[in-house]
Coordinates of C-alpha atoms in Angstrom, one line a residue:
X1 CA 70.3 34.6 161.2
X2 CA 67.4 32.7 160.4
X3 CA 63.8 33.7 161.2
X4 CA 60.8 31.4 160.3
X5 CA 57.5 32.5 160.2
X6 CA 56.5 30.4 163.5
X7 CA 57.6 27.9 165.6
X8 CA 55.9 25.1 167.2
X9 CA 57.7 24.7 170.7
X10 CA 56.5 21.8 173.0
X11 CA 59.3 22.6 175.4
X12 CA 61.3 19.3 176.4
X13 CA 60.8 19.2 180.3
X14 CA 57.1 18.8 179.7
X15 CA 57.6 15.4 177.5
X16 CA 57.9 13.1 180.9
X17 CA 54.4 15.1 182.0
X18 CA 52.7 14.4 178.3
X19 CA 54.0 10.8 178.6
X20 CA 52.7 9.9 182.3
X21 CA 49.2 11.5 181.6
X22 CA 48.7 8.7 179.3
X23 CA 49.6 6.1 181.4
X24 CA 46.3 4.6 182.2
X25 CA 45.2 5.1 178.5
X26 CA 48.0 2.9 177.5
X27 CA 47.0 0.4 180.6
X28 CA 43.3 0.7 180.0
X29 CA 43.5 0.8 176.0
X30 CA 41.0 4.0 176.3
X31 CA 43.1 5.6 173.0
X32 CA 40.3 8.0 172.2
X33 CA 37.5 10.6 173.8
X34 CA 38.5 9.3 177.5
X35 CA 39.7 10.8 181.0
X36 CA 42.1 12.7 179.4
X37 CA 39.8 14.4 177.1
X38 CA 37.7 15.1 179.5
X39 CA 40.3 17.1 181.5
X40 CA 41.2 19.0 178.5
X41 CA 37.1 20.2 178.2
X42 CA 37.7 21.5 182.0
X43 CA 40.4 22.7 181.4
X44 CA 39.0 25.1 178.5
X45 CA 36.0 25.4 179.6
X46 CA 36.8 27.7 182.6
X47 CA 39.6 29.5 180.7
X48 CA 36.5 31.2 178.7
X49 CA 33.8 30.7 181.6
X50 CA 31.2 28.0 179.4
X51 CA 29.9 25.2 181.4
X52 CA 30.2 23.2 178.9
X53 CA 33.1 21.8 176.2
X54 CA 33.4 19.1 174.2
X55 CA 36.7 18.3 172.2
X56 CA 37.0 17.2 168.4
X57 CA 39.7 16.0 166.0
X58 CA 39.9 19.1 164.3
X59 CA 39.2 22.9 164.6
X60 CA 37.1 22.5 161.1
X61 CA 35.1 19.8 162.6
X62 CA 34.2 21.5 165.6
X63 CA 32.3 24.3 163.4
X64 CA 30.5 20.9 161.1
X65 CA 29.4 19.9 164.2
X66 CA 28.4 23.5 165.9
X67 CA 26.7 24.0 162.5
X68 CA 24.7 21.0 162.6
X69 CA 23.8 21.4 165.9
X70 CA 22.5 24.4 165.2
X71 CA 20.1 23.3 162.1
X72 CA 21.9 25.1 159.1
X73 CA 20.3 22.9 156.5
X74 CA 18.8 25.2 153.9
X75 CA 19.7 28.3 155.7
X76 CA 21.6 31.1 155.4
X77 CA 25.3 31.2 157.4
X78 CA 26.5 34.6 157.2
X79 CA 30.5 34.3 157.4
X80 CA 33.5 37.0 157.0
X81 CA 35.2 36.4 153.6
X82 CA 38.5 36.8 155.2
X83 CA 38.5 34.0 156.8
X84 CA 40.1 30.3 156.6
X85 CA 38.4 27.8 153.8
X86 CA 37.2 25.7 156.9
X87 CA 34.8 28.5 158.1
X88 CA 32.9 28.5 154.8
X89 CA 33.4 25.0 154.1
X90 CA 31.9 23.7 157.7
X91 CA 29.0 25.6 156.9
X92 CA 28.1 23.9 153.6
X93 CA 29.7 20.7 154.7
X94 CA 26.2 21.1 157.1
X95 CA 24.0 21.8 154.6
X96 CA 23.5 25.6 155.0
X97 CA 23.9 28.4 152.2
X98 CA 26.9 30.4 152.8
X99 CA 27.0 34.0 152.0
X100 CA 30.0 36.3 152.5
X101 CA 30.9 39.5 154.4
X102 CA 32.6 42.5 154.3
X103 CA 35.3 43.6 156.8
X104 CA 36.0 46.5 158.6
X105 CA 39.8 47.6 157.9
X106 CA 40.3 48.7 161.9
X107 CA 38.4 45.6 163.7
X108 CA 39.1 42.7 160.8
X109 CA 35.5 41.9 161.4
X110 CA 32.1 43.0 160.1
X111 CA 30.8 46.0 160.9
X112 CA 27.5 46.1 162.5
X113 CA 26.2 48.1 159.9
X114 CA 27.4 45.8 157.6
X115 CA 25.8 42.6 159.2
X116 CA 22.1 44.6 159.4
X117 CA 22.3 45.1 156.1
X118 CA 22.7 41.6 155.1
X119 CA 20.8 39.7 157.6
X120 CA 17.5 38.2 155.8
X121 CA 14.3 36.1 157.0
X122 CA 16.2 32.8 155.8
X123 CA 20.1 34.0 158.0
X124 CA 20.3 31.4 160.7
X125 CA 23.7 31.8 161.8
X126 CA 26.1 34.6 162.2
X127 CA 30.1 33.6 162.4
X128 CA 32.5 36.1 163.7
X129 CA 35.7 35.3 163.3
X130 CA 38.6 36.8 165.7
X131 CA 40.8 37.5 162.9
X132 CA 44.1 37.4 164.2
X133 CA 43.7 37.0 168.2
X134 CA 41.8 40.7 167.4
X135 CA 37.8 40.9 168.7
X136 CA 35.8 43.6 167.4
X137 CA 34.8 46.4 169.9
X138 CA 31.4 45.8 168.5
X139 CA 31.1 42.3 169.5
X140 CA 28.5 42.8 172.5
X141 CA 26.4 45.2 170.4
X142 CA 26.3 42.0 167.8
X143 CA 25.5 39.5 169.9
X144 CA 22.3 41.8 171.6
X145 CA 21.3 42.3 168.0
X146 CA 21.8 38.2 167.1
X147 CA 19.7 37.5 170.4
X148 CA 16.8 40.4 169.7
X149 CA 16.8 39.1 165.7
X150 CA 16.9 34.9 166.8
X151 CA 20.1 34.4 164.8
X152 CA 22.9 31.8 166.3
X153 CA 26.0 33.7 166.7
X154 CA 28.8 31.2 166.6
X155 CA 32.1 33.2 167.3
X156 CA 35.3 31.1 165.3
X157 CA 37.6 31.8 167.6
X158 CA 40.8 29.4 166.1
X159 CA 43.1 32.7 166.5
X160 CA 41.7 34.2 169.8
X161 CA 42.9 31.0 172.7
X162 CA 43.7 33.5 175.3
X163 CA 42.4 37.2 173.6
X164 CA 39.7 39.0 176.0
X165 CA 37.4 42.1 175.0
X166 CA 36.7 44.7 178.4
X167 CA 38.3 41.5 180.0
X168 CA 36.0 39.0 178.8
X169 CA 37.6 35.8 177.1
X170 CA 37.0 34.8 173.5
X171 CA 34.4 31.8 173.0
X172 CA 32.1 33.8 176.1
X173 CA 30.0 35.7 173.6
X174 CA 28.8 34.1 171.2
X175 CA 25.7 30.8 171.7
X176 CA 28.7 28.4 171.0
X177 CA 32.1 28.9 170.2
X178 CA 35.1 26.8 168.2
X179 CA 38.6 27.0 168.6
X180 CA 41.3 25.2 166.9
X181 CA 44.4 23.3 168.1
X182 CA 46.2 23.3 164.7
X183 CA 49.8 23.1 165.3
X184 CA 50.5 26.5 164.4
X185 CA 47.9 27.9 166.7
X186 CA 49.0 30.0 170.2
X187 CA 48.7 26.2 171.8
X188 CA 48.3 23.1 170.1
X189 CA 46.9 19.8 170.7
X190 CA 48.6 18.5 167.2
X191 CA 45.1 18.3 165.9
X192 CA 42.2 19.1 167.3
X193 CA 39.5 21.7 167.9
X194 CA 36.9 22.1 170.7
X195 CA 33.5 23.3 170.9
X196 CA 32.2 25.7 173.9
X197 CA 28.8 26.8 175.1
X198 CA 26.8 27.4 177.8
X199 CA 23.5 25.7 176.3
X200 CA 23.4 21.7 177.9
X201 CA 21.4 20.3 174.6
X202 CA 24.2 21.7 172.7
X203 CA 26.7 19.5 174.6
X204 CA 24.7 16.5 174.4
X205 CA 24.3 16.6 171.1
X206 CA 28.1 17.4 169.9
X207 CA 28.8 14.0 172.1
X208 CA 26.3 12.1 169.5
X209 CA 27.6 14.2 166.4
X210 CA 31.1 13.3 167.5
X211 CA 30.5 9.4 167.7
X212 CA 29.4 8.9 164.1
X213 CA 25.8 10.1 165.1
X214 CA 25.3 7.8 168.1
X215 CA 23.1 7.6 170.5
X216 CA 24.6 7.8 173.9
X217 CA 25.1 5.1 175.9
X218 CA 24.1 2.4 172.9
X219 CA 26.8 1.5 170.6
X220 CA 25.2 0.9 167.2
X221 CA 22.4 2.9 167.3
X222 CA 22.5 6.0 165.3
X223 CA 20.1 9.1 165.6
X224 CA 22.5 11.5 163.7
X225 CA 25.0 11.9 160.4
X226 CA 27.6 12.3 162.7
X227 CA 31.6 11.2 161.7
X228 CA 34.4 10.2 163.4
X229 CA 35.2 14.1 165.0
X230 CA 36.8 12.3 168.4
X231 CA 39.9 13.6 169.7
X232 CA 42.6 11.1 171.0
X233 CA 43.6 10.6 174.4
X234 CA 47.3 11.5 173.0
X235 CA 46.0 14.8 171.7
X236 CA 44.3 15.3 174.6
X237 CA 47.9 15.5 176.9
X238 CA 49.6 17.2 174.5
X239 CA 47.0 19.6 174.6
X240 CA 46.8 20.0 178.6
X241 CA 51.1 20.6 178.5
X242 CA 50.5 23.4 176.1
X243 CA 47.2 25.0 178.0
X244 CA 49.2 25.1 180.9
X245 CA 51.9 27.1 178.9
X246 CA 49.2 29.4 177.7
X247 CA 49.6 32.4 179.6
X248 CA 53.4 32.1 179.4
X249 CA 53.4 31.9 175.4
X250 CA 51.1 34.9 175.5
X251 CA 53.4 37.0 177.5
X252 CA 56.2 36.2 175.4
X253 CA 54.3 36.7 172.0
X254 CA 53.4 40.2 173.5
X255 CA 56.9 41.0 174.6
X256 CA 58.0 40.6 170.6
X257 CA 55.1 42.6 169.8
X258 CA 56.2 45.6 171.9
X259 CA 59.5 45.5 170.5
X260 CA 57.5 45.2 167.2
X261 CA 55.5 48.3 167.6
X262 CA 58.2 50.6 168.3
X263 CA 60.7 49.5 165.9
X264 CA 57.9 50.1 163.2
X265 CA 57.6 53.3 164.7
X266 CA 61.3 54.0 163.9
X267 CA 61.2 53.3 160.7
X268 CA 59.1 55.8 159.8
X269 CA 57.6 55.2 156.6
X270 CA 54.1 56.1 155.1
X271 CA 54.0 53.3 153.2
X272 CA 53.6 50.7 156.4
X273 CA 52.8 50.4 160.2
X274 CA 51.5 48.1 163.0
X275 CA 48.2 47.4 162.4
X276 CA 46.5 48.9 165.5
X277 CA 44.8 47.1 168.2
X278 CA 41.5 48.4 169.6
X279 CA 41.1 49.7 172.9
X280 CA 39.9 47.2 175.1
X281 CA 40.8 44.6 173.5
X282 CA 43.5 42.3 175.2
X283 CA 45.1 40.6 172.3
X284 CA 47.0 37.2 172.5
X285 CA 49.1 38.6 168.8
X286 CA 48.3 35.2 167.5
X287 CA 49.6 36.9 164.4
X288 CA 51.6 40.4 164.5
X289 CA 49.8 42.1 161.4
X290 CA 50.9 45.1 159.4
X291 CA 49.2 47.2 157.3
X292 CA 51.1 47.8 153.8
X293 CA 50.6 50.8 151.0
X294 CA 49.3 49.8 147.6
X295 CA 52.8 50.9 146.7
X296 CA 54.6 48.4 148.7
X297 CA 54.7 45.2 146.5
X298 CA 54.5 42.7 148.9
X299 CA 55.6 39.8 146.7
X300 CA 58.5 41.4 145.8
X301 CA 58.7 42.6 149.8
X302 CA 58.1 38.8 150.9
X303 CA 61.0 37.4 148.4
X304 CA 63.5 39.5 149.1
X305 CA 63.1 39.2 153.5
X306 CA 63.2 35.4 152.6
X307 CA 66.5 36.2 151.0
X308 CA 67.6 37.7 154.1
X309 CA 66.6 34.9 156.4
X310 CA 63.1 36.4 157.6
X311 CA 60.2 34.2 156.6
X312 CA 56.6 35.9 156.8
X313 CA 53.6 34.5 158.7
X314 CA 50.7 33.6 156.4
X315 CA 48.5 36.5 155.9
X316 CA 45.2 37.0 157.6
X317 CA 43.8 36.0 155.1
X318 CA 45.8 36.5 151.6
X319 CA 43.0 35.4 149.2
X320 CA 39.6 36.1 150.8
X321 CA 37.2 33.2 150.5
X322 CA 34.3 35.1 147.7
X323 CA 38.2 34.7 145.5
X324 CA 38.8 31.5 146.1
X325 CA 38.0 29.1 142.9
X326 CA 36.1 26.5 144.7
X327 CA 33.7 29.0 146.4
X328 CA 33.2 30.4 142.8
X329 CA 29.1 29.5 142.6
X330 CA 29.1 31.7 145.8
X331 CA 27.3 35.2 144.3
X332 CA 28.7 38.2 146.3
X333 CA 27.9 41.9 146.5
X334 CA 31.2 44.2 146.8
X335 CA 33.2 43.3 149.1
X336 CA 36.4 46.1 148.8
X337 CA 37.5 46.4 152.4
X338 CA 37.9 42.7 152.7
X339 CA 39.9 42.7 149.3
X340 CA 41.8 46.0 150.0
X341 CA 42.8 44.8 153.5
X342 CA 43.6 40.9 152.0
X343 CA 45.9 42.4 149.5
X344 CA 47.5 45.1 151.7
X345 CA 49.3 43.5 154.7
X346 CA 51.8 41.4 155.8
X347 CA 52.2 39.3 158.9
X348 CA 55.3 39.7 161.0
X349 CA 57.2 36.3 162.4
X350 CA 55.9 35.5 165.8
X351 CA 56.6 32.6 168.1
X352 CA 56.7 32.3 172.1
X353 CA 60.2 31.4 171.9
X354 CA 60.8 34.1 169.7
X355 CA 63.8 36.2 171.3
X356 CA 64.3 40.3 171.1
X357 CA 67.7 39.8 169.2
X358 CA 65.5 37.7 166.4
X359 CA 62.5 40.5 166.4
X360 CA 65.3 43.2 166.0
X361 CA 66.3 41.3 163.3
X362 CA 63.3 41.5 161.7
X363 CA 63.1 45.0 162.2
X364 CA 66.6 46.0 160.2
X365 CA 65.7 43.5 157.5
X366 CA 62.6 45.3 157.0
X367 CA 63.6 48.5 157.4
X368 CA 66.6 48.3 154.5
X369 CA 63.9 47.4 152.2
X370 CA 61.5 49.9 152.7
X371 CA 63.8 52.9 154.0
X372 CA 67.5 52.2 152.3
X373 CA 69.7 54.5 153.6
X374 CA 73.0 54.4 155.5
X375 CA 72.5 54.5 159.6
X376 CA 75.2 52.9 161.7
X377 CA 72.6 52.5 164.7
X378 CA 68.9 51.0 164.7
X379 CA 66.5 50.2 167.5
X380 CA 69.6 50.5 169.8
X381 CA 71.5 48.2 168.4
X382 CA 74.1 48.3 166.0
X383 CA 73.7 47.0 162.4

């Protein structure tokens, strides 16, 4: 059997849908940032209650954009170091200073503590990223504290499509939100990202930042270094198919998850486990994580499932950013829960097609490596 790490699955009775939702684009020759788009942005917007949404070409350019909007130039952008290159990047793409924080091992975010003691006079924007499909417990106490010290929170939410806190979707805490449609994301548009908010200035400027800077309703006259951060009108359909699959792929990826949790349980080994959700928080298991020993060397660990047929996910994040080389000028203070956790897990194949034979699968694969010995029955099912 083989088991990849994910699997993008645009299911093949919705192709006919995708198809005729472009029919007047292809009529009217509207290719880009049309009708359709525009149905995607309602679409999203009242899956996480904003009243406003504006799509982009690209998760990464939807934080450029957010950041610009809010005025990072010469600022400070405080942003978790485990964490994709975009997050970082979009920040200093915008011209602010970027300066990295710690995580908390249980919540994969910063701490509160954490982000009070590294907030300054010149910190303009906090990102919280929801590492995983996972929102921190603390994330209302964070946002009062953002809104009592008049610093943007801006919550990256490219894991979280879907994940609630007390029932309360991502994207609805923060000033603005971004999520991407990458195709490995819970739902994808192909490419694309989109930007959420409740604030109407910050929606009428994205639309100028989004059309190379212009001004609305006048074709060549530009206010703003925008780009070309449109999404397509093909996008756009494929993206509507897939949000209307949403809560069906989260069911399924939680199903696998289940089985997950208590075949990890019946291993029974110190040296790994599920890494735990917090209570409260609804999670849409955008990635299944587990939490690895120092013992366990995962290299060896990820080589030898391979070997077996079971591909890993991409870790949350492997390399934090403070270690990547590009982000090397970047001075940092110590950051050893982000580093410990970075180095110390492993991500568990999940997809919403995934099927409980496949996550079993998994489970004996892992299980000979860690725990060898001789049982004829595992999970329920024999070897």
């Amino acid at each position: 059997m083989k088991i990849p790490a994910t699997k993008i699955v645009i299911p093949k009775e919705d192709h006919s849908d995708i198809f005729a939702s472009l029919e007047n684009s292809f009529t009217t020759g509207v290719l880009t940032n049309g009708p359709v788009c525009r149905n995607f942005e309602k679409q999203f917007k009242e899956l996480v209650n904003r009243k406003y949404a504006i799509s982009t070409n690209s998760g990464t350019s939807a934080l450029e954009v957010a950041f610009r909007i809010i005025g990072v130039k010469g600022k400070e952008v405080l942003v978790p170091t485990n964490t994709n290159f975009a997050t970082a990047a979009a920040a200093l793409y915008a011209g602010g200073t970027v300066k990295f924080l710690d995580c908390d091992r249980d919540t994969l975010s910063p701490s509160l503590k954490h982000i009070k003691e590294m907030v300054t006079d010149e910190t303009k924007v906090l990102v919280l990223v929801h590492i995983g499909g996972i929102i921190t417990p603390e994330i209302e106490e964070i946002s009062r504290f953002c809104k009592e010290s008049k610093i943007s929170l801006l919550e990256d939410a490219a894991h979280a499509h879907g994940s609630k806190y007390k029932n309360k979707p991502a994207g609805s805490f923060g000033d603005l939100a971004c999520f991407s449609f990458f195709p490995t994301k819970v739902i994808t548009s192909g490419e694309g990202g989109i930007i959420v908010t409740d604030q109407e200035e910050v929606y009428l400027e994205a639309q100028k930042y989004i059309d190379q800077g212009k001004e609305t309703g006048n074709r060549n006259y530009h206010t703003r270094m925008g780009n070309s951060w449109r999404m397509s009108e093909l996008h756009a359909a494929l993206g509507i198919s897939q949000f209307n699959r949403l809560n069906e792929f989260i069911e399924n990826r939680k199903k696998i998850a289940e089985i997950y949790d208590e075949g990890l349980k019946e291993i029974e080994n110190s040296n790994i486990r599920a890494h735990a959700i917090p209570q409260d928080v609804d999670c849409n298991y955008y990635k299944y994580i587990v939490d690895i020993s120092p013992e366990t060397d995962r290299k060896v660990l990820t080589e030898t499932l391979k070997q077996e047929g079971v591909t890993l996910s991409g870790g949350v994040y492997e390399i934090p950013c403070h270690l990547q080389p590009i982000f090397n000028d970047i001075s940092v203070s110590s950051l050893q829960e982000a580093e410990y956790f970075c180095k110390n897990h492993i991500c568990l194949p999940i997809y919403p097609t995934m099927t409980k034979d496949e996550a079993i699968y998994v489970l004996k694969k892992l299980r000979i490596q860690l725990r060898p010995y001789s049982s004829d029955d595992f999970y329920g099912l024999k070897k």
